[in-house]
XYZ file of C-alpha atoms in Angstrom:
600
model
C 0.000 0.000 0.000
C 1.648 3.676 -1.014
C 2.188 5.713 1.337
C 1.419 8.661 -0.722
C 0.389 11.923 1.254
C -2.086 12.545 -0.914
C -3.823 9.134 -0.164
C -3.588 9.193 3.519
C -5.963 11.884 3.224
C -7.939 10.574 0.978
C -8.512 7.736 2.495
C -9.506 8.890 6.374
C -11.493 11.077 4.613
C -12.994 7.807 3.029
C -13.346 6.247 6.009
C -14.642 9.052 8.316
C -17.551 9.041 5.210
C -18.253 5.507 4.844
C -18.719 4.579 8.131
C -21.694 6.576 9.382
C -22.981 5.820 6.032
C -22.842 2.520 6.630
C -24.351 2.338 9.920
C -27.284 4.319 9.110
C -28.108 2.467 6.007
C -31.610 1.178 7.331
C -32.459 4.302 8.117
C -30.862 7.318 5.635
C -32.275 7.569 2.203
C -30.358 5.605 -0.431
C -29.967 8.589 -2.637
C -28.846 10.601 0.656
C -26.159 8.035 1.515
C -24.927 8.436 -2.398
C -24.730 12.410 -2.792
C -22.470 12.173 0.641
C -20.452 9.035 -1.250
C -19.927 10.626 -4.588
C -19.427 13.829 -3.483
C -15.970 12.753 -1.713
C -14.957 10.134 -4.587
C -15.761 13.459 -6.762
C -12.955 15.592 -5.152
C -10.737 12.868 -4.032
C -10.467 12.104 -7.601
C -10.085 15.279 -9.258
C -6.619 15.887 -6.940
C -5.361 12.393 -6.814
C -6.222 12.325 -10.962
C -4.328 16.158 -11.451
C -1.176 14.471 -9.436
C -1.061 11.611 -11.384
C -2.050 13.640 -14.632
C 1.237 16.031 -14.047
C 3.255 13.719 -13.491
C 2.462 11.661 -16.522
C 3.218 14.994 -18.266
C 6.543 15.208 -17.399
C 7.463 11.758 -17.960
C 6.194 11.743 -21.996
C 7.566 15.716 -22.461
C 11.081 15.115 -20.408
C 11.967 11.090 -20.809
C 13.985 10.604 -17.678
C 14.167 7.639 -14.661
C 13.298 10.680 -12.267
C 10.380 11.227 -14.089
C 9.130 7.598 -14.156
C 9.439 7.237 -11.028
C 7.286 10.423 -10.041
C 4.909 9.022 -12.917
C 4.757 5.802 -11.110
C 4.399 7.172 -7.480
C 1.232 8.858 -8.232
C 0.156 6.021 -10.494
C -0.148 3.790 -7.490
C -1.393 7.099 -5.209
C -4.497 7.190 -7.595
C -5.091 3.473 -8.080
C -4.963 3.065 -3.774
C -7.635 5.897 -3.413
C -9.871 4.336 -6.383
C -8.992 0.963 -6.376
C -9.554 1.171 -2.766
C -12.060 -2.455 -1.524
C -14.042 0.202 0.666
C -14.623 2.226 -2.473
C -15.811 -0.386 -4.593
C -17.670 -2.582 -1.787
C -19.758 1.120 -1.114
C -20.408 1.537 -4.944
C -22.008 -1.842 -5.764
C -23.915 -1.665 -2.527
C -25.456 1.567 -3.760
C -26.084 -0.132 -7.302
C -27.936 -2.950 -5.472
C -30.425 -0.281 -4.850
C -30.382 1.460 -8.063
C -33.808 1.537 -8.171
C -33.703 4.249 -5.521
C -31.118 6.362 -7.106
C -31.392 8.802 -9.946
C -29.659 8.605 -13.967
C -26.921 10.441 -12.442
C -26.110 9.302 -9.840
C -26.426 5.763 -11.227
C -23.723 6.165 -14.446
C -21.464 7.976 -11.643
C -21.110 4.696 -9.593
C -20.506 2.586 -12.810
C -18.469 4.845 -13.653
C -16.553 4.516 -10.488
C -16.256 0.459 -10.917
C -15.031 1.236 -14.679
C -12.163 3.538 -13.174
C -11.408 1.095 -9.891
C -11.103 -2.443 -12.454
C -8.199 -0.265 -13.613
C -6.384 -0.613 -10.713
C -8.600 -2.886 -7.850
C -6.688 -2.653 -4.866
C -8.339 -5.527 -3.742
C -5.004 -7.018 -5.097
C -2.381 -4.872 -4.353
C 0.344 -6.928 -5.450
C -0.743 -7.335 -9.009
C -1.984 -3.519 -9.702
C 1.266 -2.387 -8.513
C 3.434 -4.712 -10.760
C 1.070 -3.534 -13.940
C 1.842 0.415 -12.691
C 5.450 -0.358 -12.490
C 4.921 -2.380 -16.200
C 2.768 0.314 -17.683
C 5.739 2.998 -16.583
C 8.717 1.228 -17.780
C 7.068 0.434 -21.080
C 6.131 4.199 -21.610
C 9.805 5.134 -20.992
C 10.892 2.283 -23.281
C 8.579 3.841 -25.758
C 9.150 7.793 -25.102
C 12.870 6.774 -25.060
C 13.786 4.727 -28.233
C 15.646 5.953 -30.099
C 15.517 5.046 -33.990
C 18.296 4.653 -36.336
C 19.075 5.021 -40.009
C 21.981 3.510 -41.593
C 23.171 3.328 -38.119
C 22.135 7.487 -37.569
C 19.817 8.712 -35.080
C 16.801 9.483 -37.051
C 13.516 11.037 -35.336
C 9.512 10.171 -35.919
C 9.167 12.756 -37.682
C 12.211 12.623 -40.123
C 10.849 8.941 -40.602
C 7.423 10.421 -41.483
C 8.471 12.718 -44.083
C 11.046 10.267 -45.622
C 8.298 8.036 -46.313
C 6.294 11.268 -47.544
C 8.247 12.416 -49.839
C 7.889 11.552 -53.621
C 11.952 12.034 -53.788
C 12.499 9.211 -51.768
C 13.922 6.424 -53.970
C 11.600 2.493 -53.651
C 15.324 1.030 -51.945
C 15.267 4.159 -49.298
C 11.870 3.528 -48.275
C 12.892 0.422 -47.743
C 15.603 1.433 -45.109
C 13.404 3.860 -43.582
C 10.236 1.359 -43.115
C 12.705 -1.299 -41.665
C 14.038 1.218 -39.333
C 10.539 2.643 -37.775
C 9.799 -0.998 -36.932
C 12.828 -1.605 -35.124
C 11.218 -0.297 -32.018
C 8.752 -3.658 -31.411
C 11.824 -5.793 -30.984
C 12.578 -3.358 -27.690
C 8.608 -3.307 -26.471
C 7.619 -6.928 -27.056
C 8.712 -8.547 -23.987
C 7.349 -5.786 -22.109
C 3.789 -5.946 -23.815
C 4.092 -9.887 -23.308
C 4.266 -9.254 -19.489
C 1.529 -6.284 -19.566
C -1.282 -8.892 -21.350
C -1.190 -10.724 -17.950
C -1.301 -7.987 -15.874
C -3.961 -6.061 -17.691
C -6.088 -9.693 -18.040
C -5.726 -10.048 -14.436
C -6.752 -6.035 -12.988
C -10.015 -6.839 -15.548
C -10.714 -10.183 -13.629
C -10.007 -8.767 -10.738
C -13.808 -6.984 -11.026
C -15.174 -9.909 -13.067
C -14.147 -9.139 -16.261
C -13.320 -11.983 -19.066
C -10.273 -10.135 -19.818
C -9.218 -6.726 -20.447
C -10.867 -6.188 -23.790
C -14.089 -6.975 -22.247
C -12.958 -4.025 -19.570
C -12.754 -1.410 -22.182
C -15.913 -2.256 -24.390
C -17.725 -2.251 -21.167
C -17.013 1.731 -21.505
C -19.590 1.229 -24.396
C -22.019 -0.459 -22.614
C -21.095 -3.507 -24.946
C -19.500 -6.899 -25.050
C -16.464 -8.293 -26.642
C -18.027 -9.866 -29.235
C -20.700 -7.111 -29.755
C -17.976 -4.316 -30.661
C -16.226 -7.135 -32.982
C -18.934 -7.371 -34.803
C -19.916 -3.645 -35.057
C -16.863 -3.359 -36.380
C -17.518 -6.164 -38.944
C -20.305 -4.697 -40.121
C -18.448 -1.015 -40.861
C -15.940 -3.590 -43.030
C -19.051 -5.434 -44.449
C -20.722 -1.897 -45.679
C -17.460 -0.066 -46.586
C -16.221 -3.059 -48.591
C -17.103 -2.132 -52.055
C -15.496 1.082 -51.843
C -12.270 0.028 -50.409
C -12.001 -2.927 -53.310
C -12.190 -0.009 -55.566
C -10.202 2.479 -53.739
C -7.369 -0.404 -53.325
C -7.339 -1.301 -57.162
C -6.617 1.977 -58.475
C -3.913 2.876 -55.414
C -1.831 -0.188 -56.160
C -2.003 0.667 -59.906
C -0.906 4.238 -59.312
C 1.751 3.028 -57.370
C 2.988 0.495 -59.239
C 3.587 3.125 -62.415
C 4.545 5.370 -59.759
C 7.785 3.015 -58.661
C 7.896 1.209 -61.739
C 6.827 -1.935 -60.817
C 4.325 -4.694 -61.744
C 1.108 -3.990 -60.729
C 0.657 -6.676 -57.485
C -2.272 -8.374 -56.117
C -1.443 -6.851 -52.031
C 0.058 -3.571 -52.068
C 3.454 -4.198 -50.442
C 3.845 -1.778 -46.860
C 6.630 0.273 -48.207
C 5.142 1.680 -51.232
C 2.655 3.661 -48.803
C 3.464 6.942 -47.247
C 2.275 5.646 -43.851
C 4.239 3.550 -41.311
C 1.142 1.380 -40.893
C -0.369 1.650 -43.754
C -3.186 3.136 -42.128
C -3.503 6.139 -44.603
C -2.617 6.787 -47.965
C -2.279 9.816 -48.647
C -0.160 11.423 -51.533
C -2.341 9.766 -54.442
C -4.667 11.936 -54.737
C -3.097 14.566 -57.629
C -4.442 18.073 -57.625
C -5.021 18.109 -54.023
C -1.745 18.333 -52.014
C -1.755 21.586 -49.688
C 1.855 20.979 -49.243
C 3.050 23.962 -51.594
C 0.184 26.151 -50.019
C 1.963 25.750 -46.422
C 5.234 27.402 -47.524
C 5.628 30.531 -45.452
C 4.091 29.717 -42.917
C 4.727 28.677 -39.267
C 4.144 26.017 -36.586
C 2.902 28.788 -34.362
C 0.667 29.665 -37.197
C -0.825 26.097 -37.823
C -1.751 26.103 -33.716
C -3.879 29.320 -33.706
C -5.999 28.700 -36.865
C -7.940 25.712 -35.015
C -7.707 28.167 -32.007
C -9.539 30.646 -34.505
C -11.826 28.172 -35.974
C -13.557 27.338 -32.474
C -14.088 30.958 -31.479
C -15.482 31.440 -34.538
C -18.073 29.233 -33.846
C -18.962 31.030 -30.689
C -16.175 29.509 -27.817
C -14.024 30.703 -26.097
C -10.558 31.859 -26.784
C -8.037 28.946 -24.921
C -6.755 30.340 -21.419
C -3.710 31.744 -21.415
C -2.328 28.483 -19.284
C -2.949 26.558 -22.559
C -0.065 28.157 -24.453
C 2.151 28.668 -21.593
C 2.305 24.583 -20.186
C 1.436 22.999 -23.616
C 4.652 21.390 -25.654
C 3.279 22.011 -28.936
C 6.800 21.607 -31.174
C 9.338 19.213 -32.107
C 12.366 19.020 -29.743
C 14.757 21.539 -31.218
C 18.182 20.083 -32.813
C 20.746 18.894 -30.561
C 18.546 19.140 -27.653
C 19.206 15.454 -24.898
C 15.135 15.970 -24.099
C 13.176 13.005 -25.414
C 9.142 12.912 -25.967
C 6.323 11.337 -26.648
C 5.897 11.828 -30.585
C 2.217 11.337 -30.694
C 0.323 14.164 -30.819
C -2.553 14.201 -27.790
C -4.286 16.126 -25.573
C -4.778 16.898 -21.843
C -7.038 17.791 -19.223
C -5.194 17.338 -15.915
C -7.081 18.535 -13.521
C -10.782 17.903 -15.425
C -11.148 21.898 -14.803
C -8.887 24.433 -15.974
C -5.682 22.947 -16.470
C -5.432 22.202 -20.549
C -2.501 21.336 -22.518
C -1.242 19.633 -25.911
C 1.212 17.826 -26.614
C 2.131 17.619 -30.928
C 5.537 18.295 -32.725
C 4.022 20.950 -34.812
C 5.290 21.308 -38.257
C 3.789 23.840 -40.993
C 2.563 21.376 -43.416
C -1.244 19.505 -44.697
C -0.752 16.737 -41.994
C 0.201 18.630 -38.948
C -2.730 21.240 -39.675
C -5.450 18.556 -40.022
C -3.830 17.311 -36.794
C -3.605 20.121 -34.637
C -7.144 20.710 -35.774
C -8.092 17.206 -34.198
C -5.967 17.267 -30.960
C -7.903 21.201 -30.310
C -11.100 19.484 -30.310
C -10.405 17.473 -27.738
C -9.592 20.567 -25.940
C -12.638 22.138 -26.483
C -14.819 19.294 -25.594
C -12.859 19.326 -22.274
C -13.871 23.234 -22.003
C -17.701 22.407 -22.802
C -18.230 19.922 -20.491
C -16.226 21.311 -17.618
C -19.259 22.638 -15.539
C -20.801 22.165 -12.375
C -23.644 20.216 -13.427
C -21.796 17.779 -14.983
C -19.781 16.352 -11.884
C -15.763 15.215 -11.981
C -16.471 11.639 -12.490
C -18.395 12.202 -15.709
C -16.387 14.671 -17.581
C -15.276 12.662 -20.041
C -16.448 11.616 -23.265
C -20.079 10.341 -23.555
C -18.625 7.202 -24.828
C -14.703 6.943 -25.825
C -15.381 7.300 -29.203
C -16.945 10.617 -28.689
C -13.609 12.065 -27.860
C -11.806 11.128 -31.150
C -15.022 12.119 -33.025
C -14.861 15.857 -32.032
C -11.553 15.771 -33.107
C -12.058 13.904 -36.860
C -15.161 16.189 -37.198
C -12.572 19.294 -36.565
C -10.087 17.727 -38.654
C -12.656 17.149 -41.554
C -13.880 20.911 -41.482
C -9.958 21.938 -41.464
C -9.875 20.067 -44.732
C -12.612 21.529 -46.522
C -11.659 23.823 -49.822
C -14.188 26.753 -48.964
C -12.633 26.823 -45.348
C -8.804 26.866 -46.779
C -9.981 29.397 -49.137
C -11.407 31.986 -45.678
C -8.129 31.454 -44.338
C -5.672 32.539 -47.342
C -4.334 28.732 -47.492
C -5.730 28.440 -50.831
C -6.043 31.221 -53.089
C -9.727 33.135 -53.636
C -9.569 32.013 -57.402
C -8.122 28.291 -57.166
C -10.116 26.888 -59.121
C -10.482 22.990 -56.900
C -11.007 19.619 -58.521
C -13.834 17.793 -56.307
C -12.742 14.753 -57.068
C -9.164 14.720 -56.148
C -10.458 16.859 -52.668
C -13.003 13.984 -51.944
C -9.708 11.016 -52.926
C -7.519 13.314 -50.533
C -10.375 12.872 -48.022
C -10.928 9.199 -48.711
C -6.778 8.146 -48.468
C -5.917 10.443 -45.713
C -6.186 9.702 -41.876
C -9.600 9.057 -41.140
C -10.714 7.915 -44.544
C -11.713 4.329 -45.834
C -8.373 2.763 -45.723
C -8.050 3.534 -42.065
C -11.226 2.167 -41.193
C -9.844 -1.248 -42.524
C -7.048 -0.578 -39.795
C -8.908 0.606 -37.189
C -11.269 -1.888 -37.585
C -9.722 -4.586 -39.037
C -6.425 -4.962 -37.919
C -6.249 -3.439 -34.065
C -9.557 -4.607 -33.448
C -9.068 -8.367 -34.349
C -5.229 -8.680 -33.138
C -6.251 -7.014 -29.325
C -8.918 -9.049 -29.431
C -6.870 -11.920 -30.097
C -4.007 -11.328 -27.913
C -6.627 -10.499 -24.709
C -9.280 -11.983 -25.129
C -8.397 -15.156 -27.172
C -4.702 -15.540 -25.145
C -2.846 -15.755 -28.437
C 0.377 -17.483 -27.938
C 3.185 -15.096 -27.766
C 5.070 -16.594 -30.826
C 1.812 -16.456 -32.928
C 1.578 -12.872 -31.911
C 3.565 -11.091 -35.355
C 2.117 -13.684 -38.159
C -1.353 -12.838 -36.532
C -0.318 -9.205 -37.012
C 0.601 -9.599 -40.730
C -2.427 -12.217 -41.471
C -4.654 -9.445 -40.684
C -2.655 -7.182 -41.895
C -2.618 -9.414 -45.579
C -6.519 -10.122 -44.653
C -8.375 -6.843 -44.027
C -6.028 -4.160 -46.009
C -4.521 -5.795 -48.653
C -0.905 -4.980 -47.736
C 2.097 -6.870 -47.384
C 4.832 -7.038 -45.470
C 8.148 -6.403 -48.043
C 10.287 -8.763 -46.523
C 9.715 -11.436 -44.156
C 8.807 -11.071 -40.241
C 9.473 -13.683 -38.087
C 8.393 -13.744 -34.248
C 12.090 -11.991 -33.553
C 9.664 -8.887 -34.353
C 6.410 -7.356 -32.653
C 5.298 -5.059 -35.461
C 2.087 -4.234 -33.797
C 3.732 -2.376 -30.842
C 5.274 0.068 -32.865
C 2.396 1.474 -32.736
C 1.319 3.835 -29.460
C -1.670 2.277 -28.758
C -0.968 -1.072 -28.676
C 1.267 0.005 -25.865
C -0.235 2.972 -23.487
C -4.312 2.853 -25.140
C -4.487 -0.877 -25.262
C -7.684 -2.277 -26.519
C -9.128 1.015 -27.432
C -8.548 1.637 -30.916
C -11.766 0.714 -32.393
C -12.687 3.990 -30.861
C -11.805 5.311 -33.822
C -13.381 3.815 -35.914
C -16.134 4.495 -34.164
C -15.518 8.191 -34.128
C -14.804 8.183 -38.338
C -18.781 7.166 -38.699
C -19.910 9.559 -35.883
C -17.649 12.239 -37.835
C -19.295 11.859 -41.212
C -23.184 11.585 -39.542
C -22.520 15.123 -37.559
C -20.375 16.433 -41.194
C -23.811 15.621 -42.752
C -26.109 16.978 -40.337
C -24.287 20.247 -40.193
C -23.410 20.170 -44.263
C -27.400 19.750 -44.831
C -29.472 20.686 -42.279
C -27.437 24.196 -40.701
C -25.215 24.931 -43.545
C -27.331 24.280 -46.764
C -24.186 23.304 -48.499
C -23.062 19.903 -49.884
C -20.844 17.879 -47.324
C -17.859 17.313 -49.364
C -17.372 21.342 -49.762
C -18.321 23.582 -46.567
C -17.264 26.094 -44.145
C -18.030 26.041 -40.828
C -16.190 29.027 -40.063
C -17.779 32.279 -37.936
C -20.973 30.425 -38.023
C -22.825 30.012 -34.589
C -25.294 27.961 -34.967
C -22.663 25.235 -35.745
C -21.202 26.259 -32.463
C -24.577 25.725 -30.684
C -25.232 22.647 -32.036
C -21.954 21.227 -30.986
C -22.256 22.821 -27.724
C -25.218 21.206 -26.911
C -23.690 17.622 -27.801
C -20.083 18.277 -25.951
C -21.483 19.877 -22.888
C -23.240 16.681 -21.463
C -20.408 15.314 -20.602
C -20.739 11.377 -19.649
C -24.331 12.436 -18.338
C -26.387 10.373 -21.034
C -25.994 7.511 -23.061
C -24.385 7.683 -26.001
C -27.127 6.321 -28.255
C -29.793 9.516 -27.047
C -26.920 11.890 -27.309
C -26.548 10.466 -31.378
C -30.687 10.149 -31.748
C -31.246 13.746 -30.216
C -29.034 15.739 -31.980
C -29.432 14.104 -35.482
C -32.742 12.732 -35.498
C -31.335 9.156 -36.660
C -29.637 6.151 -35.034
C -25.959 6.229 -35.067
C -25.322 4.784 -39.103
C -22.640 4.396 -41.636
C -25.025 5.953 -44.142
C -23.821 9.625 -43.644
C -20.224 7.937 -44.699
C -21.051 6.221 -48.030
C -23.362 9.327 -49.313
C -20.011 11.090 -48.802
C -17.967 9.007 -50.582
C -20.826 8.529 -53.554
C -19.451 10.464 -55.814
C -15.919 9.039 -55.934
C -17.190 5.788 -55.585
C -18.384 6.081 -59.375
C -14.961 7.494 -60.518
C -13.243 4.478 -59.128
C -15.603 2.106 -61.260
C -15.280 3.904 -64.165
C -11.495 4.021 -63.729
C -10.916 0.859 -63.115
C -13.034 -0.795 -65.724
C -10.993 -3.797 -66.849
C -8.917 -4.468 -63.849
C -9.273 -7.298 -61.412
C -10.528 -5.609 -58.473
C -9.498 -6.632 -55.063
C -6.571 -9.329 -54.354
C -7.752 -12.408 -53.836
């Protein structure tokens, strides 16, 4: 048990709390007893969450063991205080008599027993060792550092390498070998976290830990699997399509024969999770000369108080770490670009390695609406414990749906990135849209790929030396993409990717988000707008503003499903996303007429 300061008070204050409450359970009202309950687990919370929070902060901005070891302190601070076996025992007592207690109060207890099957104290032993395991693997992470031709090389040089139509087919062969190197380093780390996160989740009663995180959803394991099926199943005719005519444009591109899987190196994308540079006639790259990071950050600033919110507090820009390490600097970071809310209040920051190009304005765009959902839902009727996303994928939908506006022509036009007169060729926009993160190519990813393999690996206890030709099966299976050379179980491909190591079994989240994205996109496009969703401009309109507002600001208050049905008068549906993608759907056929489409 930590001895954490923090905790110690916590916890009496716990205690002094509980224990009258218990007592006079036969005679208090139910809903009494709870208000007293939630409104210490509320507080406690919000400071034992803002210690571990900042010191999370400084562990991915400043890679160092003094760090970690702060970062793990408070992990184990926070998981004593909610983990705590008087915390949860109190909760599901109260939920025995949920019939007495109102909406709120009701998704504030489960969300309680969500938080605690974190980190159940009920076991101290084994939520400890996962703390410690979670901390060294985010320093192993943070800390590795990539090579090229035996030079230190960083994310982002690696990004734009593979980027870069000047980069010869051999290079991008180097460069793709080198940004998987990192997996050898994380695998027996995420070998030993499986167990640990499998046994927290059983801990509560879980199956596993996959079945944790669904639960978020209100879903099972094998309900979000096959949600995510059916996006595949309705998507499917596009991304034959879409896959045919990118492996033919980059076969003439590299001068190669035109294959049946498109092998991983020809795309611009580590992953392989967005295409982008195939769509001719709509690269913003030249249109970014001139400009700056510092300019990229305050246009999605800009676009949100155009809709009617708030500027960001100054705090924002003073504690964020919004560019890349300069040159010759010894401080390490986290290279993906996220946001925070430490505190749940007032205490906002990013953390991106702004550059002033297309990809790093679409993203800054995304990582700001986070922020601002944080901002509309920070309010005192929506208490600590429920300020958060009304389902995960609510989160990463804000931020596609800000990214998707960023990318608009009329909008680039308003803000001088495109010129008043350029004169825009819908179809290569809507095939930037459609290859680019977030488009149909990722959803066979998102979907597909993470999905399926964290499924596997936690819910289906895939051996550990099945772990990388399960990777590359699904990998060959759902996208159509190869591996260029061989990849033996030396490798762990999948954890070169974040999430597989600090988000774990989360990622179908975004997929999730991509078809909330396009069903708000069309609501907005149509209904407040009266312009067609694959060319609009949100900017300096409020209504917009309100009718976002109205969505962000509950918070974790309602279920996810209402929030969808109330605000767009239809169930949550992948139709919004195929009207979208109508139009180039019929280019692709008619461009492809003659080829064998698909690779099987």
């Amino acid at each position: 048990m930590t001895n954490h300061p923090l905790f110690r008070g916590a916890a009496l204050a716990l205690l002094l709390v509980l224990t009258p409450a218990l007592r006079a359970a036969d005679t208090n009202l139910t809903q009494d007893r709870a208000d007293r309950f939630l409104g210490l687990v509320n507080a406690s919370y919000q400071a034992i969450a803002y210690v571990e929070a900042d010191a999370q902060w400084k562990a991915t901005t400043d890679v160092s063991d003094v760090h970690d070891a702060s970062s793990e302190t408070a992990g184990k601070a926070r998981a004593a205080f909610m983990g705590n076996p008087a915390l949860i025992n109190e909760t599901k007592a109260l939920l025995l008599k949920r019939h007495e207690l109102n909406d709120l109060t009701i998704r504030e207890l489960e969300r309680i027993l969500l938080i605690a099957a974190e980190s159940p104290m009920t076991n101290p032993s084994l939520t400890q060792a996962r703390i410690e395991a979670e901390t060294k693997q985010a320093s192993t992470l943070n800390g590795y550092e990539f090579k090229l031709h035996g030079k230190p090389v960083s994310v982002n040089e690696i990004d734009n390498l593979l980027q870069s139509n000047d980069t010869a087919l051999d290079e991008r062969l180097a460069v793709w070998l080198a940004s998987k190197e990192s997996g050898k380093a994380l695998k027996d780390g995420l070998i030993k976290l499986r167990g640990l996160r499998n046994g927290v989740a059983q801990e509560m009663g879980y199956h596993d830990y996959f079945a944790l995180q669904v639960a978020g959803y209100g879903m099972t394991t094998d309900e979000m699997v096959k949600l995510n099926d059916n996006f595949m199943t309705v998507l499917r005719p596009l991304y034959l399509q879409l896959h045919t005519w990118a492996k033919y444009q980059l076969a003439a591109k590299f001068h190669q024969p035109v294959p049946k899987r498109i092998p991983a190196h020809w795309i611009n994308n580590r992953w392989s999770q967005a295409w982008g540079g195939l769509a001719e006639g709509a690269d913003l790259t030249p249109f970014f000369k001139g400009r700056t990071p510092e300019w990229v950050a305050q246009s999605s600033e800009k676009f949100y108080v155009g809709l009617g919110f708030p500027a960001l507090p100054k705090s924002f820009w003073e504690k964020s770490d919004l560019y890349p390490v300069p040159a010759g600097s010894t401080r390490k970071k986290n290279t993906h670009a996220s946001a925070w809310h430490l505190d749940i209040d007032t205490d906002l920051r990013s953390l991106q390695s702004i550059e002033a190009n297309p990809w790093w304005f679409a993203t800054n765009h995304h990582e700001f609406g986070h922020i601002y959902y944080f901002m509309a839902y920070t309010k005192p009727e929506v208490p600590v414990l429920l300020r958060t996303g009304a389902n995960p994928a609510f989160h990463e939908g804000f931020g596609e749906l800000t990214a998707l506006a960023a990318v608009q022509v009329p909008y680039l036009k308003s803000l001088g990135i495109l010129p008043a007169d350029f004169k825009a060729d819908p179809t290569a926009f809507l095939l930037a849209n459609a290859v680019n993160s977030g488009g149909i190519p990722f959803m066979y990813w998102s979907s597909g790929v993470m999905t399926h393999w964290e499924a596997d690996i936690y819910a289906n206890n895939l051996p550990t030396d099945q772990w990388n030709a399960r990777w590359w099966q699904y990998v060959r299976d759902f996208q159509g993409v190869e591996p260029p050379v061989a990849r033996g179980e030396e490798w762990c491909d999948a954890a070169t990717k974040t999430h597989i190591n600090d988000t774990p079994a989360y990622y179908y989240s975004y997929a999730i988000a991509q078809v909330f994205k396009y069903q708000l996109h069309d609501y907005i496009a149509k209904k407040i707008l009266h312009q067609p969703p694959q060319a609009c401009n949100y900017a300096g309109n409020k209504e917009v503003g309100d009718f976002l507002r109205k969505i962000m600001e509950k918070g974790a208050t309602e279920d996810w499903r209402k929030i969808m049905k109330d605000a767009t008068g239809e169930e949550f549906s992948t139709r919004a996303m195929l009207e979208y993608y109508a139009p180039l759907m019929t280019w692709l056929q008619e461009q492809n007429k003659g080829r064998p489409i698909g690779w099987e």
